[in-house]
Amino acid sequence: MEQQSTVLVLGASRGLGLALTEEWLSRGWRVIATVRRPSDQLDALAARFAGRLEIESTDINDAATVRSLRQRLEGRGLDVLFVNAGIARAIEESPVSAAEADFLDMMLTNAFSPVRSVELLRDLVPSGGTIAVMTSELGSIANANGSWQLYSSSKAALNMLMKGYAAQHAGDGHALLLVAPGWVRTEMGGADALLSIEESIPLVVDMVEANRGKPGLRYIDRFNRPLPW
Ligand SMILES: NC(=O)c1ccc[n+]([C@@H]2O[C@H](COP(=O)([O-])OP(=O)(O)OC[C@H]3O[C@@H](n4cnc5c(N)ncnc54)[C@H](OP(=O)(O)O)[C@@H]3O)[C@@H](O)[C@H]2O)c1
């Protein structure tokens, strides 16, 4: 019998992370999903997919919680590590109007902490596995048009940090994916966003699966199309 594939999703309490969890569960995978505080929606998935969803507690901004997750997962092999957690603050603001703390929070949560989490968890992913991080179309410097400029800067910083990571760990044999899901109606994306969660996440999972066994770093959208850095 073929062994069940396993994915770890960091930041799965709601929105796209919750949907990624549900999508992989629906495809027969085992999912380890993390939250900062209990999530009724994730608990409902655990009841629906009995025995295949493990819920763990982790705040990516608190390295000790990521290290202790790493210890709890000792001996487990991950086919996919997916860092989804992210925040958006001060989306209408510029450096002259924004609170400094909002920018610092985004740089920490959207850029520094995801890549630190990847560094701390990478040895759970065997060669041939996949590490994906949720970035955004807005992280493209080449395509920038000034919208959500502080958030966009944090995602551009994430992309840059993953460039450095990819260079430093070129021998790992991992597919490294910077994933742009499209503009999606979640608490972050808002009601005016172009896509429903159902129009984005199944394609994101298709794209991650299509990149299985293809080492190297790619910045790509849900259709598996490369984006300009
Ligand atoms: N929606 C869009 O249009 C869109 C477009 C491009 C990229 N993205 C990216 O997609 C990802 C998910 O976005 P979303 O729309 O689903 O946003 P969301 O509805 O606001 O959900 C954000 C998720 O990230 C978690 N999170 C935030 N800070 C965290 C931390 N320090 N540690 C662990 N988890 C943390 C949240 O957990 P709590 O419930 O504990 O707060 C929640 O599960 C983000 O990286 C976002 O930047 C979204």
Tab-separated table of N, CA and C in Angstrom, residues 55-220:
chain	number	residue	atom	x	y	z
A	55	ILE	N	-3.486	18.717	15.327
A	55	ILE	CA	-3.434	20.162	15.551
A	55	ILE	C	-2.345	20.452	16.572
A	56	GLU	N	-1.450	21.358	16.189
A	56	GLU	CA	-0.335	21.744	17.047
A	56	GLU	C	-0.404	23.244	17.311
A	57	SER	N	0.260	23.675	18.370
A	57	SER	CA	0.250	25.091	18.736
A	57	SER	C	1.620	25.712	18.463
A	58	THR	N	1.651	26.751	17.636
A	58	THR	CA	2.906	27.421	17.271
A	58	THR	C	2.623	28.866	16.877
A	59	ASP	N	3.469	29.766	17.370
A	59	ASP	CA	3.455	31.159	16.900
A	59	ASP	C	4.783	31.362	16.187
A	60	ILE	N	4.737	31.646	14.895
A	60	ILE	CA	6.007	31.700	14.154
A	60	ILE	C	6.909	32.831	14.635
A	61	ASN	N	6.333	33.823	15.335
A	61	ASN	CA	7.162	34.916	15.861
A	61	ASN	C	7.861	34.552	17.168
A	62	ASP	N	7.560	33.391	17.681
A	62	ASP	CA	8.160	32.917	18.931
A	62	ASP	C	8.972	31.661	18.598
A	63	ALA	N	10.290	31.860	18.408
A	63	ALA	CA	11.134	30.759	17.918
A	63	ALA	C	11.070	29.545	18.832
A	64	ALA	N	10.883	29.778	20.140
A	64	ALA	CA	10.845	28.643	21.076
A	64	ALA	C	9.676	27.712	20.740
A	65	THR	N	8.557	28.280	20.291
A	65	THR	CA	7.401	27.417	19.969
A	65	THR	C	7.659	26.629	18.684
A	66	VAL	N	8.432	27.196	17.770
A	66	VAL	CA	8.764	26.463	16.541
A	66	VAL	C	9.774	25.358	16.866
A	67	ARG	N	10.741	25.684	17.729
A	67	ARG	CA	11.729	24.659	18.135
A	67	ARG	C	11.035	23.505	18.857
A	68	SER	N	10.071	23.831	19.709
A	68	SER	CA	9.438	22.733	20.441
A	68	SER	C	8.548	21.921	19.505
A	69	LEU	N	7.945	22.554	18.504
A	69	LEU	CA	7.217	21.778	17.475
A	69	LEU	C	8.185	20.830	16.771
A	70	ARG	N	9.359	21.361	16.414
A	70	ARG	CA	10.381	20.525	15.753
A	70	ARG	C	10.703	19.292	16.597
A	71	GLN	N	10.830	19.491	17.887
A	71	GLN	CA	11.131	18.351	18.785
A	71	GLN	C	9.983	17.355	18.809
A	72	ARG	N	8.754	17.873	18.861
A	72	ARG	CA	7.604	16.956	18.917
A	72	ARG	C	7.491	16.131	17.638
A	73	LEU	N	8.015	16.689	16.533
A	73	LEU	CA	7.896	15.994	15.243
A	73	LEU	C	9.138	15.154	14.921
A	74	GLU	N	10.030	15.014	15.874
A	74	GLU	CA	11.242	14.218	15.670
A	74	GLU	C	10.888	12.848	15.067
A	75	GLY	N	11.602	12.487	14.002
A	75	GLY	CA	11.387	11.176	13.388
A	75	GLY	C	10.285	11.151	12.334
A	76	ARG	N	9.546	12.263	12.194
A	76	ARG	CA	8.487	12.321	11.194
A	76	ARG	C	9.066	12.861	9.881
A	77	GLY	N	8.613	12.359	8.762
A	77	GLY	CA	9.026	12.889	7.467
A	77	GLY	C	7.884	13.680	6.858
A	78	LEU	N	8.186	14.885	6.376
A	78	LEU	CA	7.162	15.719	5.748
A	78	LEU	C	7.355	15.713	4.238
A	79	ASP	N	6.281	15.418	3.500
A	79	ASP	CA	6.352	15.565	2.044
A	79	ASP	C	6.306	17.039	1.666
A	80	VAL	N	5.520	17.799	2.421
A	80	VAL	CA	5.394	19.240	2.174
A	80	VAL	C	5.400	19.979	3.510
A	81	LEU	N	6.225	21.019	3.596
A	81	LEU	CA	6.147	22.013	4.675
A	81	LEU	C	5.585	23.277	4.039
A	82	PHE	N	4.451	23.783	4.555
A	82	PHE	CA	3.820	24.968	3.951
A	82	PHE	C	3.673	26.037	5.030
A	83	VAL	N	4.454	27.118	4.900
A	83	VAL	CA	4.355	28.234	5.840
A	83	VAL	C	3.363	29.241	5.255
A	84	ASN	N	2.187	29.296	5.863
A	84	ASN	CA	1.106	30.143	5.346
A	84	ASN	C	0.926	31.424	6.146
A	85	ALA	N	1.313	31.419	7.413
A	85	ALA	CA	1.009	32.523	8.329
A	85	ALA	C	1.456	33.867	7.763
A	86	GLY	N	0.614	34.876	7.944
A	86	GLY	CA	0.969	36.222	7.505
A	86	GLY	C	-0.037	37.227	8.032
A	87	ILE	N	0.346	38.499	8.004
A	87	ILE	CA	-0.546	39.567	8.457
A	87	ILE	C	-0.494	40.725	7.472
A	88	ALA	N	-1.549	41.542	7.489
A	88	ALA	CA	-1.560	42.793	6.716
A	88	ALA	C	-1.995	43.912	7.650
A	89	ARG	N	-1.197	44.951	7.718
A	89	ARG	CA	-1.511	46.116	8.551
A	89	ARG	C	-1.310	47.371	7.701
A	90	ALA	N	-1.982	48.437	8.057
A	90	ALA	CA	-1.721	49.764	7.469
A	90	ALA	C	-1.671	49.709	5.947
A	91	ILE	N	-2.672	49.021	5.356
A	91	ILE	CA	-2.566	48.759	3.918
A	91	ILE	C	-2.692	50.019	3.068
A	92	GLU	N	-3.331	51.063	3.610
A	92	GLU	CA	-3.477	52.306	2.835
A	92	GLU	C	-2.338	53.282	3.109
A	93	GLU	N	-1.438	52.928	4.020
A	93	GLU	CA	-0.480	53.923	4.518
A	93	GLU	C	0.842	53.893	3.740
A	94	SER	N	1.621	54.956	3.969
A	94	SER	CA	2.979	55.036	3.425
A	94	SER	C	3.925	55.227	4.617
A	95	PRO	N	5.249	55.238	4.384
A	95	PRO	CA	6.153	55.428	5.531
A	95	PRO	C	5.904	56.736	6.284
A	96	VAL	N	5.320	57.731	5.639
A	96	VAL	CA	5.120	58.993	6.365
A	96	VAL	C	3.882	58.952	7.256
A	97	SER	N	2.943	58.059	6.939
A	97	SER	CA	1.690	58.043	7.710
A	97	SER	C	1.535	56.818	8.605
A	98	ALA	N	2.247	55.746	8.322
A	98	ALA	CA	2.037	54.496	9.055
A	98	ALA	C	2.669	54.543	10.443
A	99	ALA	N	2.105	53.773	11.342
A	99	ALA	CA	2.766	53.541	12.629
A	99	ALA	C	3.952	52.608	12.383
A	100	GLU	N	5.109	52.966	12.940
A	100	GLU	CA	6.303	52.141	12.721
A	100	GLU	C	6.056	50.695	13.143
A	101	ALA	N	5.306	50.536	14.220
A	101	ALA	CA	5.082	49.176	14.737
A	101	ALA	C	4.373	48.300	13.712
A	102	ASP	N	3.479	48.893	12.906
A	102	ASP	CA	2.768	48.083	11.911
A	102	ASP	C	3.742	47.529	10.876
A	103	PHE	N	4.672	48.374	10.438
A	103	PHE	CA	5.657	47.910	9.453
A	103	PHE	C	6.573	46.848	10.070
A	104	LEU	N	7.024	47.102	11.285
A	104	LEU	CA	7.914	46.132	11.944
A	104	LEU	C	7.196	44.800	12.146
A	105	ASP	N	5.916	44.840	12.538
A	105	ASP	CA	5.149	43.599	12.724
A	105	ASP	C	5.084	42.800	11.417
A	106	MET	N	4.856	43.498	10.320
A	106	MET	CA	4.759	42.793	9.025
A	106	MET	C	6.109	42.231	8.599
A	107	MET	N	7.172	43.004	8.805
A	107	MET	CA	8.490	42.475	8.420
A	107	MET	C	8.838	41.231	9.239
A	108	LEU	N	8.439	41.243	10.506
A	108	LEU	CA	8.721	40.081	11.353
A	108	LEU	C	7.854	38.885	10.928
A	109	THR	N	6.540	39.104	10.839
A	109	THR	CA	5.622	37.973	10.614
A	109	THR	C	5.662	37.483	9.171
A	110	ASN	N	5.837	38.381	8.217
A	110	ASN	CA	5.736	37.990	6.802
A	110	ASN	C	7.075	37.629	6.174
A	111	ALA	N	8.177	38.096	6.746
A	111	ALA	CA	9.483	37.876	6.100
A	111	ALA	C	10.435	37.074	7.002
A	112	PHE	N	10.782	37.635	8.147
A	112	PHE	CA	11.806	37.020	9.019
A	112	PHE	C	11.334	35.678	9.597
A	113	SER	N	10.156	35.686	10.223
A	113	SER	CA	9.707	34.476	10.929
A	113	SER	C	9.416	33.299	9.990
A	114	PRO	N	8.815	33.508	8.812
A	114	PRO	CA	8.607	32.359	7.929
A	114	PRO	C	9.918	31.672	7.545
A	115	VAL	N	10.938	32.468	7.244
A	115	VAL	CA	12.194	31.861	6.793
A	115	VAL	C	12.938	31.248	7.982
A	116	ARG	N	12.826	31.879	9.150
A	116	ARG	CA	13.389	31.226	10.349
A	116	ARG	C	12.686	29.886	10.592
A	117	SER	N	11.369	29.853	10.413
A	117	SER	CA	10.631	28.594	10.607
A	117	SER	C	11.105	27.533	9.618
A	118	VAL	N	11.313	27.954	8.374
A	118	VAL	CA	11.820	27.013	7.367
A	118	VAL	C	13.191	26.484	7.793
A	119	GLU	N	14.056	27.393	8.272
A	119	GLU	CA	15.388	26.959	8.732
A	119	GLU	C	15.273	25.930	9.861
A	120	LEU	N	14.344	26.163	10.788
A	120	LEU	CA	14.238	25.291	11.963
A	120	LEU	C	13.592	23.946	11.647
A	121	LEU	N	12.811	23.889	10.555
A	121	LEU	CA	12.039	22.670	10.266
A	121	LEU	C	12.523	21.917	9.027
A	122	ARG	N	13.499	22.465	8.308
A	122	ARG	CA	13.879	21.923	7.004
A	122	ARG	C	14.352	20.471	7.067
A	123	ASP	N	14.943	20.074	8.192
A	123	ASP	CA	15.462	18.700	8.226
A	123	ASP	C	14.363	17.659	8.440
A	124	LEU	N	13.113	18.084	8.608
A	124	LEU	CA	11.995	17.128	8.620
A	124	LEU	C	11.557	16.757	7.202
A	125	VAL	N	12.060	17.535	6.214
A	125	VAL	CA	11.655	17.317	4.821
A	125	VAL	C	12.779	16.573	4.110
A	126	PRO	N	12.556	15.322	3.699
A	126	PRO	CA	13.629	14.607	3.014
A	126	PRO	C	13.919	15.204	1.638
A	127	SER	N	15.087	14.859	1.103
A	127	SER	CA	15.409	15.276	-0.267
A	127	SER	C	14.289	14.806	-1.192
A	128	GLY	N	13.891	15.669	-2.110
A	128	GLY	CA	12.762	15.344	-2.989
A	128	GLY	C	11.448	15.931	-2.492
A	129	GLY	N	11.437	16.401	-1.232
A	129	GLY	CA	10.237	17.024	-0.676
A	129	GLY	C	10.129	18.498	-1.057
A	130	THR	N	9.073	19.126	-0.538
A	130	THR	CA	8.734	20.497	-0.947
A	130	THR	C	8.593	21.409	0.262
A	131	ILE	N	9.201	22.581	0.162
A	131	ILE	CA	8.969	23.637	1.155
A	131	ILE	C	8.324	24.809	0.428
A	132	ALA	N	7.108	25.159	0.856
A	132	ALA	CA	6.367	26.254	0.229
A	132	ALA	C	6.116	27.348	1.260
A	133	VAL	N	6.200	28.582	0.813
A	133	VAL	CA	5.924	29.724	1.685
A	133	VAL	C	4.931	30.626	0.959
A	134	MET	N	3.890	31.052	1.692
A	134	MET	CA	2.885	31.908	1.067
A	134	MET	C	3.427	33.324	0.965
A	135	THR	N	3.689	33.748	-0.272
A	135	THR	CA	4.059	35.137	-0.505
A	135	THR	C	2.834	35.813	-1.138
A	136	SER	N	3.023	36.624	-2.147
A	136	SER	CA	1.908	37.336	-2.787
A	136	SER	C	2.379	37.838	-4.142
A	137	GLU	N	1.431	38.021	-5.045
A	137	GLU	CA	1.739	38.732	-6.291
A	137	GLU	C	2.318	40.117	-5.950
A	138	LEU	N	1.875	40.680	-4.808
A	138	LEU	CA	2.325	42.018	-4.415
A	138	LEU	C	3.797	42.037	-4.006
A	139	GLY	N	4.418	40.867	-3.818
A	139	GLY	CA	5.832	40.818	-3.479
A	139	GLY	C	6.745	41.073	-4.662
A	140	SER	N	6.178	41.163	-5.855
A	140	SER	CA	6.999	41.405	-7.047
A	140	SER	C	7.426	42.868	-7.113
A	141	ILE	N	8.724	43.117	-7.070
A	141	ILE	CA	9.235	44.485	-7.244
A	141	ILE	C	9.011	44.929	-8.687
A	142	ALA	N	9.220	44.005	-9.634
A	142	ALA	CA	9.066	44.352	-11.055
A	142	ALA	C	7.650	44.827	-11.373
A	143	ASN	N	6.641	44.255	-10.744
A	143	ASN	CA	5.239	44.594	-11.051
A	143	ASN	C	4.632	45.598	-10.085
A	144	ALA	N	5.417	46.144	-9.149
A	144	ALA	CA	4.830	46.985	-8.094
A	144	ALA	C	4.135	48.208	-8.676
A	145	ASN	N	2.934	48.492	-8.139
A	145	ASN	CA	2.212	49.689	-8.590
A	145	ASN	C	1.843	50.598	-7.426
A	146	GLY	N	2.390	50.327	-6.264
A	146	GLY	CA	2.178	51.214	-5.117
A	146	GLY	C	1.045	50.802	-4.200
A	147	SER	N	0.234	49.802	-4.609
A	147	SER	CA	-0.854	49.420	-3.713
A	147	SER	C	-0.324	48.550	-2.573
A	148	TRP	N	-0.934	48.694	-1.398
A	148	TRP	CA	-0.526	47.950	-0.181
A	148	TRP	C	1.007	48.000	-0.045
A	149	GLN	N	1.609	49.190	-0.123
A	149	GLN	CA	3.061	49.235	-0.333
A	149	GLN	C	3.867	48.708	0.846
A	150	LEU	N	3.385	48.874	2.060
A	150	LEU	CA	4.168	48.370	3.202
A	150	LEU	C	4.082	46.847	3.274
A	151	TYR	N	2.876	46.323	3.112
A	151	TYR	CA	2.695	44.862	3.056
A	151	TYR	C	3.508	44.278	1.899
A	152	SER	N	3.418	44.924	0.723
A	152	SER	CA	4.160	44.442	-0.447
A	152	SER	C	5.655	44.371	-0.155
A	153	SER	N	6.151	45.372	0.564
A	153	SER	CA	7.586	45.390	0.897
A	153	SER	C	7.956	44.201	1.772
A	154	SER	N	7.058	43.830	2.685
A	154	SER	CA	7.366	42.686	3.553
A	154	SER	C	7.392	41.390	2.750
A	155	LYS	N	6.543	41.278	1.728
A	155	LYS	CA	6.559	40.063	0.906
A	155	LYS	C	7.768	40.067	-0.041
A	156	ALA	N	8.180	41.251	-0.515
A	156	ALA	CA	9.421	41.324	-1.308
A	156	ALA	C	10.613	40.910	-0.441
A	157	ALA	N	10.589	41.320	0.828
A	157	ALA	CA	11.669	40.916	1.748
A	157	ALA	C	11.644	39.402	1.966
A	158	LEU	N	10.446	38.832	2.076
A	158	LEU	CA	10.333	37.369	2.188
A	158	LEU	C	10.976	36.701	0.973
A	159	ASN	N	10.632	37.213	-0.221
A	159	ASN	CA	11.193	36.615	-1.438
A	159	ASN	C	12.721	36.695	-1.422
A	160	MET	N	13.249	37.834	-0.985
A	160	MET	CA	14.706	37.999	-0.928
A	160	MET	C	15.337	37.040	0.076
A	161	LEU	N	14.703	36.909	1.233
A	161	LEU	CA	15.251	35.984	2.246
A	161	LEU	C	15.233	34.548	1.729
A	162	MET	N	14.208	34.188	0.963
A	162	MET	CA	14.174	32.825	0.414
A	162	MET	C	15.224	32.650	-0.676
A	163	LYS	N	15.550	33.717	-1.391
A	163	LYS	CA	16.679	33.640	-2.349
A	163	LYS	C	17.957	33.277	-1.612
A	164	GLY	N	18.192	33.961	-0.500
A	164	GLY	CA	19.379	33.659	0.298
A	164	GLY	C	19.339	32.236	0.832
A	165	TYR	N	18.179	31.841	1.343
A	165	TYR	CA	18.009	30.485	1.877
A	165	TYR	C	18.317	29.452	0.793
A	166	ALA	N	17.765	29.675	-0.398
A	166	ALA	CA	17.942	28.705	-1.494
A	166	ALA	C	19.422	28.558	-1.844
A	167	ALA	N	20.139	29.678	-1.831
A	167	ALA	CA	21.571	29.621	-2.158
A	167	ALA	C	22.326	28.850	-1.078
A	168	GLN	N	21.935	29.068	0.176
A	168	GLN	CA	22.668	28.429	1.279
A	168	GLN	C	22.359	26.944	1.410
A	169	HIS	N	21.192	26.507	0.906
A	169	HIS	CA	20.783	25.109	1.087
A	169	HIS	C	20.520	24.429	-0.257
A	170	ALA	N	21.350	24.799	-1.240
A	170	ALA	CA	21.132	24.284	-2.598
A	170	ALA	C	21.241	22.768	-2.660
A	171	GLY	N	21.964	22.164	-1.713
A	171	GLY	CA	22.162	20.713	-1.752
A	171	GLY	C	21.034	19.913	-1.115
A	172	ASP	N	20.011	20.582	-0.585
A	172	ASP	CA	18.953	19.859	0.146
A	172	ASP	C	18.057	19.022	-0.762
A	173	GLY	N	18.000	19.367	-2.048
A	173	GLY	CA	17.127	18.629	-2.962
A	173	GLY	C	15.654	18.941	-2.776
A	174	HIS	N	15.349	20.122	-2.192
A	174	HIS	CA	13.947	20.508	-1.976
A	174	HIS	C	13.433	21.387	-3.120
A	175	ALA	N	12.169	21.166	-3.493
A	175	ALA	CA	11.469	22.185	-4.286
A	175	ALA	C	11.120	23.308	-3.322
A	176	LEU	N	11.528	24.538	-3.642
A	176	LEU	CA	11.291	25.706	-2.780
A	176	LEU	C	10.335	26.637	-3.521
A	177	LEU	N	9.131	26.798	-2.982
A	177	LEU	CA	8.090	27.518	-3.713
A	177	LEU	C	7.667	28.769	-2.958
A	178	LEU	N	7.760	29.895	-3.629
A	178	LEU	CA	7.166	31.137	-3.126
A	178	LEU	C	5.826	31.267	-3.833
A	179	VAL	N	4.748	31.063	-3.079
A	179	VAL	CA	3.428	30.842	-3.662
A	179	VAL	C	2.592	32.127	-3.634
A	180	ALA	N	2.096	32.531	-4.800
A	180	ALA	CA	1.183	33.677	-4.902
A	180	ALA	C	-0.219	33.139	-5.204
A	181	PRO	N	-1.149	33.258	-4.241
A	181	PRO	CA	-2.444	32.578	-4.389
A	181	PRO	C	-3.488	33.357	-5.164
A	182	GLY	N	-3.174	34.602	-5.582
A	182	GLY	CA	-4.209	35.486	-6.129
A	182	GLY	C	-4.847	36.286	-5.001
A	183	TRP	N	-5.726	37.234	-5.383
A	183	TRP	CA	-6.378	38.090	-4.375
A	183	TRP	C	-7.666	37.394	-3.959
A	184	VAL	N	-7.721	36.950	-2.705
A	184	VAL	CA	-8.752	36.013	-2.262
A	184	VAL	C	-9.569	36.605	-1.104
A	185	ARG	N	-10.889	36.327	-1.141
A	185	ARG	CA	-11.790	36.837	-0.097
A	185	ARG	C	-11.605	36.058	1.217
A	186	THR	N	-10.756	36.641	2.095
A	186	THR	CA	-10.540	36.145	3.463
A	186	THR	C	-10.615	37.388	4.349
A	187	GLU	N	-10.370	37.195	5.656
A	187	GLU	CA	-10.321	38.393	6.519
A	187	GLU	C	-9.264	39.359	6.010
A	188	MET	N	-8.115	38.832	5.550
A	188	MET	CA	-7.078	39.714	5.045
A	188	MET	C	-7.427	40.293	3.677
A	189	GLY	N	-7.873	39.448	2.767
A	189	GLY	CA	-8.123	39.891	1.393
A	189	GLY	C	-9.321	40.838	1.283
A	190	GLY	N	-10.298	40.683	2.197
A	190	GLY	CA	-11.464	41.571	2.197
A	190	GLY	C	-12.532	41.116	1.210
A	191	ALA	N	-13.704	41.754	1.336
A	191	ALA	CA	-14.878	41.341	0.559
A	191	ALA	C	-14.751	41.678	-0.921
A	192	ASP	N	-13.901	42.643	-1.272
A	192	ASP	CA	-13.779	43.056	-2.683
A	192	ASP	C	-12.801	42.204	-3.480
A	193	ALA	N	-12.147	41.268	-2.827
A	193	ALA	CA	-11.129	40.461	-3.530
A	193	ALA	C	-11.766	39.697	-4.691
A	194	LEU	N	-10.954	39.404	-5.689
A	194	LEU	CA	-11.457	38.837	-6.949
A	194	LEU	C	-11.883	37.385	-6.818
A	195	LEU	N	-11.229	36.626	-5.957
A	195	LEU	CA	-11.411	35.170	-5.948
A	195	LEU	C	-12.049	34.684	-4.656
A	196	SER	N	-12.877	33.656	-4.762
A	196	SER	CA	-13.297	32.919	-3.574
A	196	SER	C	-12.142	31.984	-3.171
A	197	ILE	N	-12.208	31.516	-1.939
A	197	ILE	CA	-11.184	30.561	-1.485
A	197	ILE	C	-11.190	29.328	-2.397
A	198	GLU	N	-12.381	28.898	-2.812
A	198	GLU	CA	-12.504	27.691	-3.656
A	198	GLU	C	-11.908	27.909	-5.049
A	199	GLU	N	-11.821	29.166	-5.474
A	199	GLU	CA	-11.215	29.437	-6.785
A	199	GLU	C	-9.692	29.513	-6.709
A	200	SER	N	-9.149	29.580	-5.505
A	200	SER	CA	-7.699	29.693	-5.365
A	200	SER	C	-7.040	28.411	-4.850
A	201	ILE	N	-7.516	27.935	-3.696
A	201	ILE	CA	-6.723	26.935	-2.956
A	201	ILE	C	-6.581	25.578	-3.664
A	202	PRO	N	-7.623	25.038	-4.303
A	202	PRO	CA	-7.381	23.774	-5.025
A	202	PRO	C	-6.290	23.924	-6.091
A	203	LEU	N	-6.235	25.084	-6.741
A	203	LEU	CA	-5.188	25.310	-7.742
A	203	LEU	C	-3.817	25.429	-7.074
A	204	VAL	N	-3.780	26.071	-5.906
A	204	VAL	CA	-2.504	26.163	-5.180
A	204	VAL	C	-1.996	24.755	-4.838
A	205	VAL	N	-2.889	23.898	-4.376
A	205	VAL	CA	-2.464	22.542	-4.012
A	205	VAL	C	-2.052	21.756	-5.267
A	206	ASP	N	-2.801	21.919	-6.356
A	206	ASP	CA	-2.387	21.296	-7.634
A	206	ASP	C	-0.969	21.736	-7.994
A	207	MET	N	-0.726	23.035	-7.853
A	207	MET	CA	0.573	23.599	-8.236
A	207	MET	C	1.680	23.036	-7.343
A	208	VAL	N	1.434	22.954	-6.037
A	208	VAL	CA	2.451	22.399	-5.132
A	208	VAL	C	2.735	20.945	-5.521
A	209	GLU	N	1.689	20.189	-5.808
A	209	GLU	CA	1.900	18.780	-6.168
A	209	GLU	C	2.630	18.662	-7.506
A	210	ALA	N	2.361	19.596	-8.440
A	210	ALA	CA	3.035	19.554	-9.745
A	210	ALA	C	4.530	19.831	-9.620
A	211	ASN	N	4.933	20.485	-8.530
A	211	ASN	CA	6.353	20.817	-8.342
A	211	ASN	C	7.103	19.778	-7.516
A	212	ARG	N	6.412	18.716	-7.122
A	212	ARG	CA	7.037	17.658	-6.324
A	212	ARG	C	8.243	17.074	-7.082
A	213	GLY	N	9.356	16.942	-6.372
A	213	GLY	CA	10.538	16.313	-6.972
A	213	GLY	C	11.292	17.200	-7.944
A	214	LYS	N	10.989	18.513	-7.917
A	214	LYS	CA	11.691	19.449	-8.822
A	214	LYS	C	12.447	20.466	-7.978
A	215	PRO	N	13.692	20.158	-7.603
A	215	PRO	CA	14.419	21.033	-6.688
A	215	PRO	C	14.655	22.427	-7.264
A	216	GLY	N	14.883	23.378	-6.352
A	216	GLY	CA	15.193	24.746	-6.744
A	216	GLY	C	14.079	25.695	-6.346
A	217	LEU	N	14.405	26.992	-6.345
A	217	LEU	CA	13.479	28.044	-5.890
A	217	LEU	C	12.692	28.627	-7.053
A	218	ARG	N	11.379	28.700	-6.864
A	218	ARG	CA	10.522	29.333	-7.869
A	218	ARG	C	9.502	30.249	-7.200
A	219	TYR	N	9.283	31.406	-7.812
A	219	TYR	CA	8.241	32.362	-7.377
A	219	TYR	C	7.110	32.213	-8.395
A	220	ILE	N	6.002	31.617	-7.964
A	220	ILE	CA	4.980	31.189	-8.926
A	220	ILE	C	3.561	31.464	-8.427
